[in-house]
Coordinates of C-alpha atoms in Angstrom, one line a residue:
M1 CA 124.5 198.9 149.5
H2 CA 123.5 197.6 152.9
W3 CA 124.3 193.9 153.8
G4 CA 120.6 193.2 154.1
Q5 CA 119.9 194.2 150.5
I6 CA 122.9 192.2 149.3
K7 CA 121.6 189.2 151.2
T8 CA 118.1 189.6 149.7
L9 CA 119.6 189.8 146.2
L10 CA 121.7 186.6 146.8
I11 CA 118.6 184.7 148.0
L12 CA 116.6 185.9 145.0
S13 CA 119.4 184.9 142.6
F14 CA 119.7 181.4 144.1
L15 CA 115.9 181.0 144.0
I16 CA 115.9 182.0 140.3
L17 CA 118.7 179.6 139.7
D18 CA 116.9 176.8 141.5
I19 CA 113.7 177.5 139.5
Y20 CA 115.7 177.4 136.3
L21 CA 117.4 174.2 137.1
F22 CA 114.0 172.6 138.2
M23 CA 112.5 173.7 134.9
Q24 CA 115.4 172.1 133.0
F25 CA 114.9 168.9 135.0
L26 CA 111.2 168.8 134.1
E27 CA 112.0 169.4 130.5
K28 CA 114.5 166.6 130.3
K29 CA 112.1 164.3 132.2
E30 CA 109.4 165.0 129.7
V31 CA 111.7 164.2 126.8
A32 CA 112.7 161.0 128.5
D33 CA 109.1 160.0 129.2
I34 CA 108.2 160.6 125.5
G35 CA 111.1 158.4 124.5
V36 CA 109.9 155.6 126.7
I37 CA 106.4 155.9 125.3
E38 CA 107.7 156.0 121.7
H39 CA 109.7 152.8 122.4
E40 CA 107.0 150.8 124.1
P41 CA 106.7 147.3 122.5
S42 CA 104.5 147.4 119.5
T43 CA 101.7 144.8 119.0
I44 CA 102.3 141.8 116.7
E45 CA 99.9 143.3 114.2
E46 CA 102.0 146.5 114.1
Q47 CA 105.2 144.4 113.7
L48 CA 103.7 142.4 110.8
N49 CA 102.4 145.5 109.2
G50 CA 105.8 147.2 109.5
E51 CA 107.4 144.4 107.5
S52 CA 104.5 144.0 105.0
I53 CA 103.6 140.5 106.3
T54 CA 100.0 140.0 105.4
I55 CA 97.4 137.5 106.6
K56 CA 94.8 136.2 104.1
E57 CA 92.3 134.9 106.7
L58 CA 92.2 133.7 110.3
P59 CA 89.8 131.5 112.1
D60 CA 87.6 133.8 114.2
Q61 CA 86.4 131.4 116.8
E62 CA 87.9 130.1 120.1
Y63 CA 88.8 126.5 120.1
E64 CA 88.9 124.0 123.0
E65 CA 90.8 120.8 122.3
T66 CA 92.8 118.2 124.2
Y67 CA 95.5 115.6 123.7
I68 CA 94.2 112.4 122.1
S69 CA 95.6 108.9 122.3
L70 CA 95.3 106.5 119.4
K71 CA 96.3 102.8 118.9
Q72 CA 97.3 101.5 115.6
H73 CA 94.5 99.8 113.7
L74 CA 95.0 96.0 113.1
F75 CA 93.8 94.9 109.7
T76 CA 92.3 91.5 108.9
K77 CA 91.7 89.7 105.6
D78 CA 87.9 89.4 106.3
E79 CA 87.8 93.1 107.0
L80 CA 89.3 94.0 103.7
K81 CA 87.2 91.5 101.8
G82 CA 84.1 93.2 103.3
L83 CA 85.0 96.6 101.9
S84 CA 83.1 96.3 98.6
N85 CA 83.4 100.0 97.5
V86 CA 87.0 99.5 96.2
P87 CA 88.0 98.2 92.8
K88 CA 89.7 94.8 92.4
Q89 CA 93.1 94.7 93.9
E90 CA 95.5 92.1 95.5
S91 CA 96.2 93.0 99.1
F92 CA 98.8 91.8 101.6
I93 CA 98.7 92.5 105.3
L94 CA 102.1 92.8 106.9
N95 CA 102.4 92.4 110.7
Q96 CA 98.7 93.1 111.0
N97 CA 99.2 96.9 110.8
M98 CA 100.3 97.6 107.2
V99 CA 98.5 96.9 103.9
V100 CA 100.3 96.6 100.6
S101 CA 97.8 96.7 97.8
I102 CA 98.3 96.2 94.0
L103 CA 95.6 97.5 91.7
D104 CA 94.4 95.2 89.0
K105 CA 94.1 98.2 86.7
A106 CA 96.2 101.4 87.0
I107 CA 94.1 104.5 87.8
A108 CA 94.9 107.8 86.2
L109 CA 95.3 111.0 88.2
P110 CA 92.5 113.6 87.8
S111 CA 93.2 116.3 85.2
K112 CA 92.6 119.1 87.8
K113 CA 94.7 118.3 90.8
T114 CA 92.8 120.3 93.5
D115 CA 93.0 119.0 97.1
E116 CA 89.3 117.9 96.8
N117 CA 89.9 116.0 93.5
M118 CA 93.0 114.3 95.0
D119 CA 91.0 113.2 98.0
D120 CA 88.3 111.8 95.8
F121 CA 91.0 110.1 93.7
L122 CA 92.2 108.1 96.8
T123 CA 88.6 107.3 97.9
S124 CA 88.0 105.7 94.5
F125 CA 90.3 102.8 95.2
A126 CA 91.9 102.7 98.7
Y127 CA 90.6 101.0 101.8
Y128 CA 89.0 103.7 104.1
G129 CA 90.2 106.3 101.6
E130 CA 87.7 108.8 102.9
E131 CA 89.6 108.9 106.2
Y132 CA 92.7 110.4 104.6
T133 CA 93.6 113.8 103.2
F134 CA 95.9 114.6 100.4
W135 CA 99.2 116.2 101.6
E136 CA 101.7 116.4 98.8
R137 CA 103.2 114.8 95.8
N138 CA 106.8 113.9 96.1
E139 CA 107.9 114.8 92.6
E140 CA 111.3 113.2 92.8
K141 CA 109.9 109.8 93.9
N142 CA 106.6 110.1 92.0
V143 CA 104.6 109.2 95.1
L144 CA 101.4 110.8 96.6
V145 CA 101.3 111.3 100.3
Y146 CA 98.1 111.2 102.3
F147 CA 97.6 111.8 106.0
Q148 CA 94.9 110.3 108.1
N149 CA 92.1 112.4 109.7
K150 CA 90.7 112.1 113.2
L151 CA 87.9 114.2 114.8
D152 CA 87.7 116.1 111.5
R153 CA 91.4 117.1 111.9
T154 CA 94.4 116.0 109.9
I155 CA 97.1 114.1 111.8
Y156 CA 100.4 115.4 110.4
Y157 CA 103.6 113.4 110.0
N158 CA 102.8 110.1 111.7
D159 CA 103.9 106.9 110.0
K160 CA 101.1 105.0 111.6
G161 CA 98.4 106.9 109.8
I162 CA 99.5 107.3 106.3
I163 CA 99.0 106.2 102.7
L164 CA 101.7 106.3 100.0
V165 CA 100.3 106.0 96.5
F166 CA 102.9 105.0 93.9
L167 CA 102.6 106.3 90.4
N168 CA 103.9 105.1 87.1
D169 CA 105.4 107.2 84.3
D170 CA 101.9 107.8 82.9
N171 CA 100.7 109.4 86.2
E172 CA 98.6 106.4 87.1
A173 CA 98.3 104.8 90.5
T174 CA 99.6 101.2 90.4
H175 CA 99.9 100.3 94.1
Y176 CA 99.8 101.8 97.5
I177 CA 101.0 101.1 101.1
Q178 CA 98.7 102.0 104.0
T179 CA 98.9 102.2 107.8
M180 CA 96.0 103.4 109.9
L181 CA 95.2 104.7 113.4
G182 CA 92.2 103.3 115.4
E183 CA 89.7 104.8 117.7
E184 CA 90.7 107.8 119.7
E185 CA 90.7 108.4 123.4
T186 CA 91.1 111.7 125.2
V187 CA 93.9 111.8 127.7
A188 CA 93.1 115.2 129.4
E189 CA 90.3 117.7 129.9
K190 CA 89.8 120.2 127.0
R191 CA 91.7 123.4 127.2
K192 CA 91.5 126.7 125.4
L193 CA 94.0 126.8 122.6
I194 CA 96.3 129.7 121.9
T195 CA 94.9 132.0 119.3
P196 CA 96.1 131.8 115.7
M197 CA 97.6 135.3 116.0
R198 CA 99.6 134.0 119.0
A199 CA 100.9 131.1 116.9
I200 CA 101.9 133.6 114.2
E201 CA 103.7 135.7 116.8
T202 CA 105.6 132.6 117.8
L203 CA 106.8 132.1 114.2
Y204 CA 107.7 135.8 114.0
N205 CA 109.7 135.8 117.2
A206 CA 111.5 132.7 115.9
N207 CA 112.5 134.6 112.7
A208 CA 110.5 132.2 110.6
L209 CA 108.6 135.0 108.9
F210 CA 110.2 137.4 106.4
A211 CA 109.3 140.8 105.0
G212 CA 106.7 140.5 102.3
D213 CA 105.5 137.1 103.3
E214 CA 101.8 136.2 103.1
I215 CA 100.2 133.9 105.6
T216 CA 97.8 132.1 103.2
R217 CA 96.2 129.5 105.4
V218 CA 95.8 128.7 109.1
N219 CA 94.2 125.4 110.0
I220 CA 93.9 123.3 113.2
G221 CA 95.1 119.7 113.3
F222 CA 97.0 117.2 115.3
H223 CA 100.7 116.4 115.5
T224 CA 102.6 113.7 117.3
R225 CA 103.5 115.1 120.8
V226 CA 106.3 112.6 121.4
P227 CA 106.9 109.8 118.9
F228 CA 106.7 106.3 120.4
E229 CA 107.8 103.0 119.0
S230 CA 104.7 101.3 120.6
D231 CA 101.3 101.1 118.9
V232 CA 99.9 103.8 121.2
Q233 CA 100.5 107.4 120.0
V234 CA 99.7 110.7 121.8
F235 CA 98.8 113.7 119.6
V236 CA 98.5 117.4 120.5
P237 CA 96.4 120.0 118.8
I238 CA 98.4 122.3 116.5
W239 CA 98.0 125.3 114.3
K240 CA 99.2 124.5 110.8
I241 CA 100.3 127.9 109.3
T242 CA 101.0 128.0 105.5
V243 CA 103.2 130.8 104.3
N244 CA 103.3 131.8 100.6
E245 CA 101.2 128.8 99.7
D246 CA 104.1 126.4 99.9
H247 CA 105.8 126.4 103.3
N248 CA 104.1 124.9 106.4
Y249 CA 104.8 125.5 110.0
F250 CA 103.3 123.6 113.0
V251 CA 102.8 125.4 116.3
N252 CA 101.7 123.4 119.4
A253 CA 98.3 125.0 120.1
I254 CA 98.5 124.2 123.9
E255 CA 102.2 124.8 124.8
G256 CA 103.1 127.2 122.1
F257 CA 106.3 125.8 120.6
I258 CA 107.1 125.1 117.0
F259 CA 107.5 121.5 115.8
S260 CA 110.6 120.9 113.7
T261 CA 109.5 118.8 110.7
D262 CA 111.6 117.9 107.7
E263 CA 109.4 116.5 105.0
E264 CA 112.2 114.7 103.1
E265 CA 113.5 113.1 106.3
F266 CA 110.1 112.0 107.3
F267 CA 109.4 110.5 103.8
D268 CA 112.8 108.7 103.9
E269 CA 112.1 107.2 107.4
V270 CA 108.6 106.1 106.4
T271 CA 109.8 104.4 103.2
T272 CA 112.7 102.8 105.0
T273 CA 110.4 101.3 107.5
M274 CA 108.2 100.0 104.7
M275 CA 111.2 98.5 102.9
K276 CA 112.2 96.6 106.1
R277 CA 108.7 95.1 106.4
L278 CA 108.7 94.1 102.7
D279 CA 112.2 92.7 103.0
I280 CA 111.0 90.3 105.7
Q281 CA 108.0 89.1 103.6
K282 CA 109.5 89.2 100.1
G283 CA 110.3 85.4 100.1
Q284 CA 106.6 84.6 100.5
N285 CA 105.4 86.4 97.4
K286 CA 107.1 87.6 94.2
K287 CA 104.9 90.7 94.0
L288 CA 106.1 91.9 97.4
E289 CA 109.6 91.5 96.2
E290 CA 108.8 93.6 93.1
I291 CA 107.3 96.4 95.2
L292 CA 110.4 96.4 97.4
Q293 CA 112.6 96.7 94.3
D294 CA 110.4 99.5 93.0
I295 CA 110.8 101.5 96.2
E296 CA 114.6 100.9 96.1
V297 CA 114.7 102.3 92.5
R298 CA 112.7 105.4 93.5
K299 CA 115.0 106.0 96.4
G300 CA 118.1 105.6 94.2
I301 CA 119.3 102.5 96.0
R302 CA 119.2 100.3 92.9

């Protein structure tokens, strides 16, 4: 065989080898690309579906809200006397911003304890009762908790806008303690809120949702942005997300973080503050001392 022919064969052999190696490279690249595509981040809807986390219903409109600032309402005796739509009761104003009221006749709870019925129950005897929304019944202490509303939104977990209704062993309201927030002021321009699905995604990423959970309600409300000891409070819009009908999460609807709220801790702090106020005033009236003792018994102090 002549050298020229050998040279040609070698060139063809190397060319075939190069083509083969190139084809192998393309094949591997295609497999790698498919792998990348297959591992692209899935949407939150897909992630929820993959863990059988269901959503009952979501608000379908866009919301624009802003921070609001509220001062604590100062009560007066003349003001309370002018509220004629409440039954007879003996009321005491402590430090101008807390009302302690004892009903002349105990009022029985409604037989059907729907949220609407519980709201109507409060309205039937409490000052400005229509401005509050039923939150929960603390079974251990036998106390009903109501949060105040502003701008048609509930303000969650603020001790300056709350009513505690104390029940006797017959499930009757005997007395209540009330604080109230005054007129609102906006402190910034309105902004678009994060979507409810984005708030749910925040919970999912924080491992707050588990396989099989059902998101049963999503509502908008307000939450204390930063708690202040002063009378002025600043509130931020939040998404309240209820999971499995019984667990609530609160996601800042502007900044997107989760508020950490311990219901028992909040209740304990509120009642402790009320006890301190009552302790200061107990020497002025025997009934205030009796209410203080009642709270101490409910909290296991006595």
